[in-house]
Short mmCIF file of C-alpha atoms and ligand atoms in Angstrom, two decimals:
data_model
loop_
_atom_site.label_atom_id
_atom_site.label_comp_id
_atom_site.label_asym_id
_atom_site.label_seq_id
_atom_site.Cartn_x
_atom_site.Cartn_y
_atom_site.Cartn_z
CA MET A 2 -0.01 -0.35 0.21
CA LYS A 3 1.30 3.38 -0.53
CA LEU A 4 -0.62 5.72 1.92
CA ILE A 5 0.31 9.67 2.51
CA LEU A 6 -0.94 10.85 6.01
CA LEU A 7 -1.96 14.65 5.80
CA GLY A 8 -2.54 16.73 8.50
CA PRO A 9 -1.54 20.20 10.35
CA PRO A 10 1.06 20.17 12.57
CA GLY A 11 0.25 17.88 16.05
CA ALA A 12 -2.42 16.68 13.85
CA GLY A 13 -0.61 12.71 14.91
CA LYS A 14 0.32 11.75 12.34
CA GLY A 15 3.82 10.30 13.55
CA THR A 16 2.01 8.58 16.32
CA GLN A 17 -0.06 6.72 13.98
CA ALA A 18 2.12 6.18 11.75
CA LYS A 19 4.64 4.30 14.06
CA GLN A 20 0.84 2.41 14.97
CA LEU A 21 0.56 1.90 11.15
CA LEU A 22 3.97 0.13 10.89
CA GLY A 23 3.11 -2.42 13.26
CA LEU A 24 0.19 -3.30 11.50
CA LEU A 25 1.34 -2.92 7.55
CA GLY A 26 5.02 -3.42 8.03
CA ILE A 27 5.82 -0.54 5.00
CA PRO A 28 8.68 1.98 5.99
CA GLN A 29 7.11 5.41 7.54
CA ILE A 30 8.97 8.27 5.27
CA SER A 31 8.84 11.25 7.31
CA THR A 32 10.95 14.29 5.73
CA GLY A 33 10.96 16.47 9.01
CA ASP A 34 13.02 13.47 10.55
CA MET A 35 14.97 12.90 7.43
CA LEU A 36 15.23 16.94 7.65
CA ARG A 37 16.10 16.75 11.11
CA ALA A 38 19.19 14.06 10.38
CA ALA A 39 20.64 16.05 7.76
CA ILE A 40 20.98 19.08 10.18
CA ALA A 41 22.57 16.69 13.23
CA ASN A 42 24.94 15.89 10.32
CA GLU A 43 25.93 19.45 9.13
CA THR A 44 25.34 18.51 5.82
CA ALA A 45 25.24 21.41 3.29
CA LEU A 46 21.28 20.46 2.64
CA GLY A 47 20.87 20.35 6.40
CA MET A 48 22.14 24.13 6.90
CA GLU A 49 19.67 24.96 4.19
CA ALA A 50 16.66 23.47 5.67
CA LYS A 51 17.58 24.42 9.13
CA GLU A 52 16.81 28.27 8.63
CA TYR A 53 13.45 27.68 7.17
CA MET A 54 12.25 25.06 9.83
CA ASP A 55 13.52 27.73 13.26
CA ALA A 56 11.12 29.97 11.38
CA GLY A 57 8.36 27.65 10.83
CA LYS A 58 8.63 28.11 7.07
CA LEU A 59 8.27 25.16 4.65
CA VAL A 60 11.69 23.99 3.22
CA PRO A 61 11.90 24.80 -0.53
CA ASP A 62 9.90 22.01 -3.05
CA GLU A 63 12.88 20.86 -4.59
CA VAL A 64 15.12 20.17 -1.62
CA VAL A 65 12.36 17.82 -0.20
CA VAL A 66 11.18 16.22 -4.08
CA GLY A 67 15.15 15.14 -4.05
CA LEU A 68 15.15 13.36 -0.57
CA VAL A 69 11.57 11.69 -1.19
CA LYS A 70 12.15 10.60 -4.44
CA ASP A 71 15.68 9.05 -3.57
CA ARG A 72 13.96 7.55 -0.49
CA ILE A 73 11.36 5.54 -2.62
CA SER A 74 13.05 4.50 -5.06
CA LYS A 75 14.70 2.21 -2.52
CA SER A 76 13.95 -1.60 -2.23
CA ASP A 77 12.34 -1.34 0.91
CA CYS A 78 9.37 0.35 -0.67
CA SER A 79 9.20 -1.79 -3.14
CA SER A 80 5.63 -2.91 -1.91
CA GLY A 81 4.41 0.34 -0.34
CA PHE A 82 5.80 3.17 1.87
CA MET A 83 3.79 5.34 4.23
CA LEU A 84 4.47 9.02 3.31
CA ASP A 85 4.26 11.53 7.09
CA GLY A 86 4.77 15.00 6.30
CA PHE A 87 5.12 14.92 2.24
CA PRO A 88 3.89 16.20 0.16
CA ARG A 89 2.97 19.52 1.66
CA THR A 90 2.67 21.55 -1.32
CA VAL A 91 0.51 21.47 -4.63
CA PRO A 92 4.07 21.14 -6.40
CA GLN A 93 4.96 18.51 -4.38
CA ALA A 94 2.25 16.57 -4.99
CA GLU A 95 2.49 16.83 -8.82
CA ALA A 96 6.20 15.69 -8.37
CA LEU A 97 5.28 12.93 -6.15
CA GLU A 98 2.82 11.62 -8.76
CA SER A 99 4.98 12.12 -12.15
CA ALA A 100 7.45 10.01 -10.11
CA LEU A 101 5.15 7.53 -9.37
CA ASN A 102 3.60 7.62 -13.03
CA GLU A 103 6.70 6.61 -14.51
CA ASP A 104 6.53 3.44 -12.95
CA GLY A 105 2.97 2.81 -13.58
CA LYS A 106 2.39 3.10 -9.56
CA LYS A 107 -0.08 5.85 -7.67
CA ILE A 108 -0.81 6.56 -4.21
CA ASP A 109 -3.56 4.81 -2.59
CA ASN A 110 -5.10 6.11 -0.01
CA VAL A 111 -4.50 9.58 1.50
CA VAL A 112 -5.64 9.80 5.81
CA LEU A 113 -6.31 13.55 6.24
CA ILE A 114 -6.51 13.59 10.52
CA ASP A 115 -7.92 17.10 10.76
CA VAL A 116 -7.46 18.86 14.21
CA GLU A 117 -8.18 22.44 15.40
CA ASP A 118 -5.44 24.71 15.60
CA ASP A 119 -6.27 25.74 19.21
CA GLU A 120 -5.69 22.25 20.17
CA LEU A 121 -2.94 21.76 17.75
CA VAL A 122 -1.10 24.49 20.04
CA GLY A 123 -1.27 23.16 23.05
CA ARG A 124 0.29 19.69 21.71
CA ILE A 125 2.82 20.43 19.68
CA THR A 126 4.49 22.62 23.18
CA GLY A 127 3.45 19.66 24.98
CA ARG A 128 5.30 17.12 22.65
CA ARG A 129 8.61 15.22 23.71
CA SER A 130 10.48 12.38 22.05
CA CYS A 131 13.30 10.42 22.81
CA GLY A 132 16.49 10.83 21.24
CA ALA A 133 17.43 6.76 20.99
CA CYS A 134 13.73 5.54 19.35
CA GLY A 135 12.38 7.87 18.61
CA ALA A 136 9.34 7.23 20.24
CA ILE A 137 6.87 10.51 20.81
CA TYR A 138 5.16 11.59 24.08
CA HIS A 139 3.31 14.17 25.34
CA LEU A 140 4.02 15.75 28.56
CA ILE A 141 -0.05 15.63 29.80
CA PHE A 142 -1.76 13.55 27.25
CA SER A 143 0.85 10.91 26.71
CA PRO A 144 3.44 10.94 29.69
CA PRO A 145 6.48 8.57 29.78
CA PRO A 146 6.82 6.22 32.53
CA LYS A 147 9.38 7.73 34.09
CA GLU A 148 10.07 11.69 33.95
CA ASP A 149 12.31 12.60 30.92
CA THR A 150 13.09 8.85 30.42
CA CYS A 151 11.44 7.02 27.46
CA ALA A 152 10.06 3.63 27.97
CA CYS A 153 12.70 2.05 25.90
CA GLY A 154 15.48 2.78 28.38
CA ALA A 155 18.14 4.11 26.10
CA GLY A 156 17.31 7.34 25.79
CA GLY A 157 16.73 11.29 27.01
CA LEU A 158 13.35 12.72 26.18
CA ILE A 159 14.04 16.03 23.80
CA GLN A 160 12.09 19.02 23.08
CA ARG A 161 12.69 19.86 19.35
CA ALA A 162 13.56 23.37 18.15
CA ASP A 163 10.71 24.33 16.10
CA ASP A 164 7.72 23.16 19.10
CA ASN A 165 7.51 26.78 20.08
CA GLU A 166 4.86 28.69 20.35
CA GLU A 167 5.60 31.46 18.13
CA THR A 168 6.95 28.82 15.29
CA VAL A 169 4.13 26.71 15.45
CA ARG A 170 1.78 29.88 14.48
CA GLN A 171 3.72 30.10 11.33
CA ARG A 172 3.78 26.31 11.04
CA LEU A 173 0.22 26.35 11.09
CA SER A 174 -0.76 29.39 8.42
CA ALA A 175 1.77 27.71 6.22
CA TYR A 176 -0.61 24.35 6.53
CA HIS A 177 -3.52 26.56 5.56
CA GLN A 178 -1.90 28.10 3.02
CA GLN A 179 0.49 26.48 1.42
CA THR A 180 -0.69 21.90 2.41
CA ALA A 181 -4.74 22.72 3.40
CA PRO A 182 -5.18 22.70 -0.67
CA LEU A 183 -3.92 19.28 -0.52
CA VAL A 184 -7.44 18.17 0.42
CA ASP A 185 -9.11 18.76 -2.58
CA PHE A 186 -6.42 17.58 -4.91
CA TYR A 187 -6.33 14.03 -3.12
CA ARG A 188 -10.35 13.70 -3.17
CA ASP A 189 -10.41 14.72 -6.64
CA ARG A 190 -8.48 11.51 -7.35
CA GLY A 191 -10.97 9.61 -5.04
CA VAL A 192 -8.16 8.48 -2.33
CA LEU A 193 -8.90 10.83 0.38
CA LYS A 194 -10.23 9.66 3.92
CA ALA A 195 -10.89 12.38 6.11
CA ILE A 196 -10.95 11.72 10.09
CA ASP A 197 -11.59 14.42 12.34
CA GLY A 198 -9.01 13.94 15.56
CA THR A 199 -10.52 16.47 17.57
CA LYS A 200 -10.65 15.71 21.03
CA LYS A 201 -10.09 12.02 20.23
CA THR A 202 -7.39 9.77 21.67
CA PRO A 203 -4.54 8.40 19.77
CA GLY A 204 -6.58 4.79 19.91
CA GLU A 205 -10.01 6.38 19.07
CA VAL A 206 -8.02 7.90 15.44
CA PHE A 207 -5.87 4.81 14.91
CA ASN A 208 -9.48 2.65 15.05
CA LYS A 209 -11.15 5.03 12.63
CA ILE A 210 -7.58 5.37 10.30
CA LYS A 211 -8.34 1.27 10.26
CA TYR A 212 -11.96 1.35 9.67
CA GLU A 213 -11.34 3.94 6.53
CA LEU A 214 -8.34 1.38 5.73
CA GLN A 215 -10.57 -1.58 6.14
CA LEU A 216 -7.48 -2.98 7.85
CA GLU A 217 -8.91 -5.97 10.79
CA SER A 218 -9.46 -4.12 14.32
P1 ADP B 330 2.62 14.82 13.81
O1 ADP B 330 3.33 13.93 13.26
O2 ADP B 330 1.52 15.19 13.14
O3 ADP B 330 3.63 16.48 13.99
P2 ADP B 330 2.92 13.78 16.79
O4 ADP B 330 2.05 12.64 16.12
O5 ADP B 330 4.43 14.21 16.63
O6 ADP B 330 2.09 14.91 14.99
O7 ADP B 330 1.82 14.11 17.55
C1 ADP B 330 1.89 15.80 18.86
C2 ADP B 330 2.21 15.49 19.92
O8 ADP B 330 0.71 15.46 20.35
C3 ADP B 330 2.95 14.12 20.58
O9 ADP B 330 3.17 15.38 21.86
C4 ADP B 330 1.77 13.37 20.45
O10 ADP B 330 1.91 12.11 22.00
C5 ADP B 330 0.63 14.23 20.94
N1 ADP B 330 -0.83 13.57 20.41
C6 ADP B 330 -0.82 12.66 19.25
N2 ADP B 330 -2.06 12.03 18.56
C7 ADP B 330 -2.67 12.78 20.38
C8 ADP B 330 -4.08 12.75 20.27
N3 ADP B 330 -5.32 12.05 20.18
N4 ADP B 330 -4.56 13.66 21.43
C9 ADP B 330 -3.76 14.25 22.05
N5 ADP B 330 -2.39 14.07 22.23
C10 ADP B 330 -2.08 13.70 20.90
P1 ADP B 331 5.30 19.02 11.95
O1 ADP B 331 4.20 17.57 11.32
O2 ADP B 331 5.43 19.02 13.69
O3 ADP B 331 5.03 19.88 11.41
P2 ADP B 331 7.36 18.03 10.79
O4 ADP B 331 8.53 17.21 11.57
O5 ADP B 331 6.62 17.08 9.58
O6 ADP B 331 6.61 18.35 11.46
O7 ADP B 331 8.02 19.15 9.82
C1 ADP B 331 9.24 20.20 10.73
C2 ADP B 331 9.36 21.02 9.48
O8 ADP B 331 10.41 20.69 8.46
C3 ADP B 331 8.55 22.08 8.99
O9 ADP B 331 7.96 22.92 9.89
C4 ADP B 331 9.21 22.20 7.46
O10 ADP B 331 10.21 23.51 7.68
C5 ADP B 331 9.87 20.80 7.53
N1 ADP B 331 9.36 20.14 6.16
C6 ADP B 331 9.03 18.99 6.95
N2 ADP B 331 8.35 18.29 5.21
C7 ADP B 331 8.57 19.23 4.66
C8 ADP B 331 7.82 19.68 3.61
N3 ADP B 331 7.48 18.07 2.99
N4 ADP B 331 7.99 20.56 2.46
C9 ADP B 331 8.90 21.44 3.18
N5 ADP B 331 9.39 21.70 4.59
C10 ADP B 331 9.32 20.38 5.33
#
């Protein structure tokens, strides 16, 4: 299955992707994670992306499109993949569509997790993740078993540099202006599955996703 997880920052795309991973066994491709890895490795691409990310702006299309095209051509993506945080603009979606078309492939499902802005701000500012295994926590809604320590036992919990209130507002505005048009883009192609994630637990959202994708419950 070739799946896209669409939704505003903090909607729970990463949280749901980790659940789906266990069920579908296809790789999760997070452009945010790839860009953060490039920053950590101090590559030229990472240094360019950092300025945009710190400001809460989208990284230029050609940068992320290049990363994704390269990633989906790897052998572990041959029976499917799950895109988390990509595409985020109509040109990115068009570039993905034509890259897949060249191989006679297409996106099968786009799951939109929609959540109201006011709820997203609290989710993002409370987000913490494990520096070792990448597990996602929330200080209030999904706290770690022991303060500041991941259940994996190997990592301390970190807060992303861009997960502050000021940057979040900018990211939400980028979402509404540049990413929200993808809802119609994928509805027109008959692959959109929209889920209302406002005031729903991660478990409730996961059940809705399984229902929409007709996966066993
Ligand atoms: P995204 O990948 O869409 O930016 P995440 O999966 O990282 O979102 O989730 C953002 C934050 O919200 C995390 O701290 C996560 O623990 C929390 N979270 C995820 N889903 C829910 C939910 N349904 N209700 C409350 N908090 C949630
Ligand atoms: P979130 O879901 O919380 O917004 P991500 O980890 O998906 O977080 O993205 C973090 C940042 O990385 C974005 O604000 C943006 O600057 C950059 N980014 C990630 N994916 C893309 C993309 N597809 N296009 C442009 N910029 C991206």
